[in-house]
mmCIF file of C-alpha atoms in Angstrom:
data_model
loop_
_atom_site.group_PDB
_atom_site.id
_atom_site.type_symbol
_atom_site.label_atom_id
_atom_site.label_comp_id
_atom_site.label_asym_id
_atom_site.label_seq_id
_atom_site.Cartn_x
_atom_site.Cartn_y
_atom_site.Cartn_z
ATOM 1 C CA ARG A 267 76.162 93.953 0.607
ATOM 2 C CA ASN A 268 76.167 90.193 1.002
ATOM 3 C CA VAL A 269 75.486 88.502 -2.327
ATOM 4 C CA THR A 270 77.223 85.182 -1.730
ATOM 5 C CA GLY A 271 74.286 83.481 -0.030
ATOM 6 C CA VAL A 272 75.362 80.066 1.228
ATOM 7 C CA GLN A 273 79.104 80.768 1.155
ATOM 8 C CA THR A 274 79.064 83.761 3.512
ATOM 9 C CA CYS A 275 76.379 84.870 5.961
ATOM 10 C CA ALA A 276 75.698 88.451 6.944
ATOM 11 C CA LEU A 277 77.451 88.378 10.318
ATOM 12 C CA PRO A 278 81.109 88.272 9.171
ATOM 13 C CA ILE A 279 80.327 90.704 6.341
ATOM 14 C CA SER A 280 78.625 93.303 8.526
ATOM 15 C CA TRP A 281 81.216 93.031 11.316
ATOM 16 C CA GLN A 282 84.277 93.289 9.061
ATOM 17 C CA GLY A 283 87.198 94.878 10.847
ATOM 18 C CA GLN A 284 86.151 93.537 14.248
ATOM 19 C CA SER A 285 87.123 90.287 15.942
ATOM 20 C CA LEU A 286 83.540 89.093 16.464
ATOM 21 C CA GLY A 287 83.293 87.505 13.023
ATOM 22 C CA ASP A 288 86.832 86.150 13.252
ATOM 23 C CA ALA A 289 85.806 84.176 16.352
ATOM 24 C CA ALA A 290 82.381 83.027 15.155
ATOM 25 C CA VAL A 291 83.688 81.696 11.837
ATOM 26 C CA TRP A 292 85.313 78.730 13.641
ATOM 27 C CA LEU A 293 82.010 77.290 14.900
ATOM 28 C CA PRO A 294 81.544 74.827 11.986
ATOM 29 C CA LEU A 295 85.047 73.406 12.519
ATOM 30 C CA ILE A 296 84.390 73.069 16.254
ATOM 31 C CA LEU A 297 81.204 71.086 15.658
ATOM 32 C CA TYR A 298 82.865 68.919 13.012
ATOM 33 C CA SER A 299 85.855 68.210 15.249
ATOM 34 C CA VAL A 300 83.571 67.014 18.072
ATOM 35 C CA VAL A 301 81.764 64.578 15.786
ATOM 36 C CA ARG A 302 85.042 63.372 14.291
ATOM 37 C CA LEU A 303 86.616 62.865 17.704
ATOM 38 C CA GLU A 304 83.706 60.662 18.781
ATOM 39 C CA ARG A 305 83.865 58.586 15.620
ATOM 40 C CA GLN A 306 87.643 58.455 15.199
ATOM 41 C CA ARG A 307 89.631 58.699 18.406
ATOM 42 C CA THR A 308 92.998 59.332 16.773
ATOM 43 C CA ARG A 309 95.815 61.784 17.380
ATOM 44 C CA PHE A 310 94.777 63.766 14.341
ATOM 45 C CA SER A 311 91.180 64.076 15.604
ATOM 46 C CA LEU A 312 92.476 65.116 19.011
ATOM 47 C CA ALA A 313 94.751 67.775 17.501
ATOM 48 C CA LEU A 314 91.979 69.024 15.194
ATOM 49 C CA ALA A 315 89.581 69.470 18.112
ATOM 50 C CA ALA A 316 92.223 71.270 20.162
ATOM 51 C CA ILE A 317 93.009 73.675 17.325
ATOM 52 C CA ALA A 318 89.316 74.256 16.562
ATOM 53 C CA PHE A 319 88.503 75.213 20.163
ATOM 54 C CA ALA A 320 91.631 77.365 20.493
ATOM 55 C CA MET A 321 91.115 79.484 17.375
ATOM 56 C CA PRO A 322 88.042 81.485 18.546
ATOM 57 C CA VAL A 323 89.937 82.444 21.694
ATOM 58 C CA LEU A 324 92.955 83.540 19.680
ATOM 59 C CA ALA A 325 90.626 85.668 17.515
ATOM 60 C CA GLY A 326 90.292 88.045 20.455
ATOM 61 C CA HIS A 327 86.549 88.307 21.162
ATOM 62 C CA PRO A 328 85.900 86.676 24.575
ATOM 63 C CA GLU A 329 82.105 86.796 24.347
ATOM 64 C CA THR A 330 81.871 85.017 21.004
ATOM 65 C CA ALA A 331 84.644 82.589 21.961
ATOM 66 C CA ALA A 332 82.648 81.622 25.060
ATOM 67 C CA HIS A 333 79.463 81.118 23.050
ATOM 68 C CA VAL A 334 80.967 78.967 20.296
ATOM 69 C CA THR A 335 82.833 76.936 22.921
ATOM 70 C CA LEU A 336 79.570 76.372 24.774
ATOM 71 C CA SER A 337 77.972 75.177 21.521
ATOM 72 C CA GLY A 338 80.790 72.668 21.071
ATOM 73 C CA VAL A 339 80.477 71.454 24.662
ATOM 74 C CA LEU A 340 76.712 70.993 24.296
ATOM 75 C CA LEU A 341 77.234 68.980 21.125
ATOM 76 C CA ALA A 342 79.886 66.885 22.880
ATOM 77 C CA ALA A 343 77.514 66.177 25.777
ATOM 78 C CA TYR A 344 74.738 65.151 23.404
ATOM 79 C CA THR A 345 77.128 63.046 21.346
ATOM 80 C CA TRP A 346 78.496 61.377 24.462
ATOM 81 C CA ALA A 347 74.992 60.457 25.644
ATOM 82 C CA GLY A 348 74.386 58.387 22.500
ATOM 83 C CA SER A 349 77.942 57.234 21.904
ATOM 84 C CA GLU A 350 79.056 53.629 21.697
ATOM 85 C CA HIS A 351 82.287 54.710 23.376
ATOM 86 C CA ARG A 352 80.820 56.437 26.431
ATOM 87 C CA ARG A 353 83.794 55.646 28.657
ATOM 88 C CA SER A 354 86.593 56.806 26.393
ATOM 89 C CA PHE A 355 85.045 59.805 24.649
ATOM 90 C CA PRO A 356 84.978 62.125 27.714
ATOM 91 C CA MET A 357 88.694 61.490 28.292
ATOM 92 C CA TRP A 358 89.544 62.265 24.667
ATOM 93 C CA PHE A 359 87.370 65.376 24.716
ATOM 94 C CA ALA A 360 88.893 66.563 27.981
ATOM 95 C CA GLY A 361 92.348 65.994 26.499
ATOM 96 C CA ALA A 362 91.413 68.139 23.519
ATOM 97 C CA GLY A 363 90.187 70.821 25.919
ATOM 98 C CA PHE A 364 93.464 70.896 27.856
ATOM 99 C CA LEU A 365 95.440 71.112 24.624
ATOM 100 C CA ALA A 366 93.190 73.925 23.410
ATOM 101 C CA MET A 367 93.782 75.888 26.618
ATOM 102 C CA GLY A 368 97.512 75.403 26.190
ATOM 103 C CA LEU A 369 97.409 76.634 22.604
ATOM 104 C CA ALA A 370 95.270 79.632 23.519
ATOM 105 C CA ALA A 371 97.029 80.470 26.802
ATOM 106 C CA ILE A 372 98.874 83.350 25.153
ATOM 107 C CA GLN A 373 95.461 84.992 24.639
ATOM 108 C CA ILE A 374 93.581 83.644 27.675
ATOM 109 C CA LEU A 375 95.916 85.048 30.338
ATOM 110 C CA PRO A 376 95.977 88.694 29.158
ATOM 111 C CA THR A 377 92.248 88.507 28.403
ATOM 112 C CA LEU A 378 91.489 87.538 32.009
ATOM 113 C CA GLN A 379 93.596 90.472 33.179
ATOM 114 C CA TRP A 380 91.840 92.795 30.718
ATOM 115 C CA ILE A 381 88.363 91.644 31.817
ATOM 116 C CA GLY A 382 89.305 92.336 35.418
ATOM 117 C CA GLN A 383 90.036 95.957 34.489
ATOM 118 C CA MET A 384 86.855 96.607 32.500
ATOM 119 C CA ASN A 385 84.710 97.545 35.540
ATOM 120 C CA ASP A 386 81.467 99.130 34.280
ATOM 121 C CA ALA A 387 81.789 97.736 30.741
ATOM 122 C CA LEU A 388 80.756 94.278 31.952
ATOM 123 C CA LYS A 389 77.609 95.747 33.516
ATOM 124 C CA PHE A 390 76.288 97.067 30.202
ATOM 125 C CA ASP A 391 72.873 95.512 29.510
ATOM 126 C CA TRP A 392 72.300 95.269 25.755
ATOM 127 C CA PRO A 393 68.573 94.873 25.043
ATOM 128 C CA PRO A 394 67.214 92.033 22.865
ATOM 129 C CA LEU A 395 66.158 92.727 19.306
ATOM 130 C CA PRO A 396 62.474 93.388 18.555
ATOM 131 C CA TRP A 397 60.763 90.508 16.779
ATOM 132 C CA HIS A 398 60.312 92.463 13.531
ATOM 133 C CA GLN A 399 64.110 92.558 13.205
ATOM 134 C CA GLY A 400 63.834 88.857 12.376
ATOM 135 C CA LEU A 401 63.074 89.949 8.816
ATOM 136 C CA SER A 402 66.835 90.301 8.464
ATOM 137 C CA TRP A 403 67.013 86.535 7.818
ATOM 138 C CA VAL A 404 65.619 87.219 4.364
ATOM 139 C CA SER A 405 67.010 90.735 3.834
ATOM 140 C CA ARG A 406 70.535 91.114 2.456
ATOM 141 C CA ASP A 407 70.523 94.905 2.251
ATOM 142 C CA MET A 408 73.418 96.182 4.398
ATOM 143 C CA LEU A 409 74.142 99.464 2.633
ATOM 144 C CA ARG A 410 72.811 101.638 5.459
ATOM 145 C CA SER A 411 71.275 101.530 8.933
ATOM 146 C CA PRO A 412 68.369 101.234 9.084
ATOM 147 C CA ASN A 413 68.209 99.454 5.753
ATOM 148 C CA SER A 414 65.393 99.486 3.206
ATOM 149 C CA ALA A 415 63.331 97.149 5.416
ATOM 150 C CA GLY A 416 63.900 99.187 8.576
ATOM 151 C CA LEU A 417 66.420 96.700 9.992
ATOM 152 C CA MET A 418 69.392 97.716 12.128
ATOM 153 C CA VAL A 419 72.818 97.098 10.575
ATOM 154 C CA PRO A 420 75.047 95.512 11.772
ATOM 155 C CA GLU A 421 73.192 94.549 14.956
ATOM 156 C CA ALA A 422 70.388 92.644 13.214
ATOM 157 C CA ALA A 423 72.254 91.492 10.086
ATOM 158 C CA SER A 424 71.652 87.734 9.830
ATOM 159 C CA TYR A 425 70.979 86.961 6.157
ATOM 160 C CA VAL A 426 72.167 83.441 5.331
ATOM 161 C CA GLY A 427 70.794 82.990 1.820
ATOM 162 C CA MET A 428 67.508 81.534 0.634
ATOM 163 C CA ILE A 429 69.111 78.245 -0.424
ATOM 164 C CA THR A 430 70.360 77.775 3.142
ATOM 165 C CA LEU A 431 66.880 78.314 4.577
ATOM 166 C CA LEU A 432 65.404 75.895 2.045
ATOM 167 C CA ALA A 433 68.012 73.254 2.898
ATOM 168 C CA ALA A 434 67.312 73.704 6.626
ATOM 169 C CA SER A 435 63.613 73.004 6.057
ATOM 170 C CA LEU A 436 64.535 69.657 4.490
ATOM 171 C CA ALA A 437 66.770 68.622 7.406
ATOM 172 C CA PRO A 438 64.013 66.698 9.288
ATOM 173 C CA PHE A 439 63.839 64.271 6.357
ATOM 174 C CA HIS A 440 67.498 63.311 6.893
ATOM 175 C CA LYS A 441 67.777 59.758 8.244
ATOM 176 C CA PRO A 442 70.207 60.382 11.134
ATOM 177 C CA LYS A 443 67.939 62.425 13.404
ATOM 178 C CA LYS A 444 70.429 63.246 16.156
ATOM 179 C CA PRO A 445 72.294 65.991 14.247
ATOM 180 C CA VAL A 446 68.967 67.523 13.246
ATOM 181 C CA PHE A 447 67.808 67.676 16.866
ATOM 182 C CA VAL A 448 71.121 69.075 18.098
ATOM 183 C CA PHE A 449 71.499 71.830 15.525
ATOM 184 C CA SER A 450 67.806 72.731 15.663
ATOM 185 C CA GLY A 451 68.107 73.041 19.426
ATOM 186 C CA LEU A 452 71.197 75.240 19.148
ATOM 187 C CA ALA A 453 69.438 77.431 16.588
ATOM 188 C CA LEU A 454 66.392 77.835 18.836
ATOM 189 C CA LEU A 455 68.611 78.682 21.804
ATOM 190 C CA GLY A 456 70.391 81.349 19.775
ATOM 191 C CA LEU A 457 67.152 82.849 18.495
ATOM 192 C CA GLY A 458 65.719 82.868 22.006
ATOM 193 C CA VAL A 459 68.674 84.859 23.285
ATOM 194 C CA VAL A 460 68.694 87.340 20.394
ATOM 195 C CA TYR A 461 64.955 88.050 20.523
ATOM 196 C CA GLY A 462 64.583 88.032 24.304
ATOM 197 C CA VAL A 463 62.874 84.723 25.119
ATOM 198 C CA GLN A 464 63.170 83.947 28.839
ATOM 199 C CA PRO A 465 64.922 82.269 30.618
ATOM 200 C CA LEU A 466 67.353 81.984 27.690
ATOM 201 C CA LEU A 467 68.088 85.710 27.696
ATOM 202 C CA TRP A 468 68.801 85.653 31.447
ATOM 203 C CA ILE A 469 71.251 82.776 31.028
ATOM 204 C CA ALA A 470 73.054 84.560 28.199
ATOM 205 C CA LYS A 471 73.374 87.732 30.254
ATOM 206 C CA HIS A 472 75.225 85.743 32.903
ATOM 207 C CA THR A 473 77.892 84.483 30.514
ATOM 208 C CA PRO A 474 81.055 86.472 29.605
ATOM 209 C CA ARG A 475 80.302 89.491 27.440
ATOM 210 C CA SER A 476 81.969 92.717 26.382
ATOM 211 C CA GLU A 477 80.733 96.106 25.209
ATOM 212 C CA GLU A 478 79.835 94.678 21.794
ATOM 213 C CA HIS A 479 76.581 92.751 21.210
#
């Protein structure tokens, strides 16, 4: 049962023992490193971004690593569009990407070989969640599946804490609007994929995925 609210969401708790949560947990550092790299183009920022993008790959879950990397790239593209350093930022970001691939090469190379041997596993079509499973955002019961609210565990476990949801509702009142737009957009994209909104679901199904949802 997840009782920590803001500190820990339901995903890493419900997927304990699997690499999915170990890869997803690096998303906040990835997003922070992108913003820092745009604001402070230093060696430390470059190294931080490289490490942040490499860690999900090293966690060993290709699907989640691809998704969190895509989130970081989308944030970088949005940041670059409004950056005062439009010429230099892409070069710094690309440099961080090359360093990240070098750091994660020990995992990338065998993973590519492994994916090539999976055959039918990559053809598995996991269906989207029904809309009523969205109640899991406010349900922290993970003792059984289905839980007391009829929600599937761990597939639908997404409780993030009521304080987190309250804070998110206040985000539009924050003066810098760009982060609000970016993270709201990423959240809507994720929800669209999970609950089967087209064409978002189609796009997600054509990105790397494994047997796990």
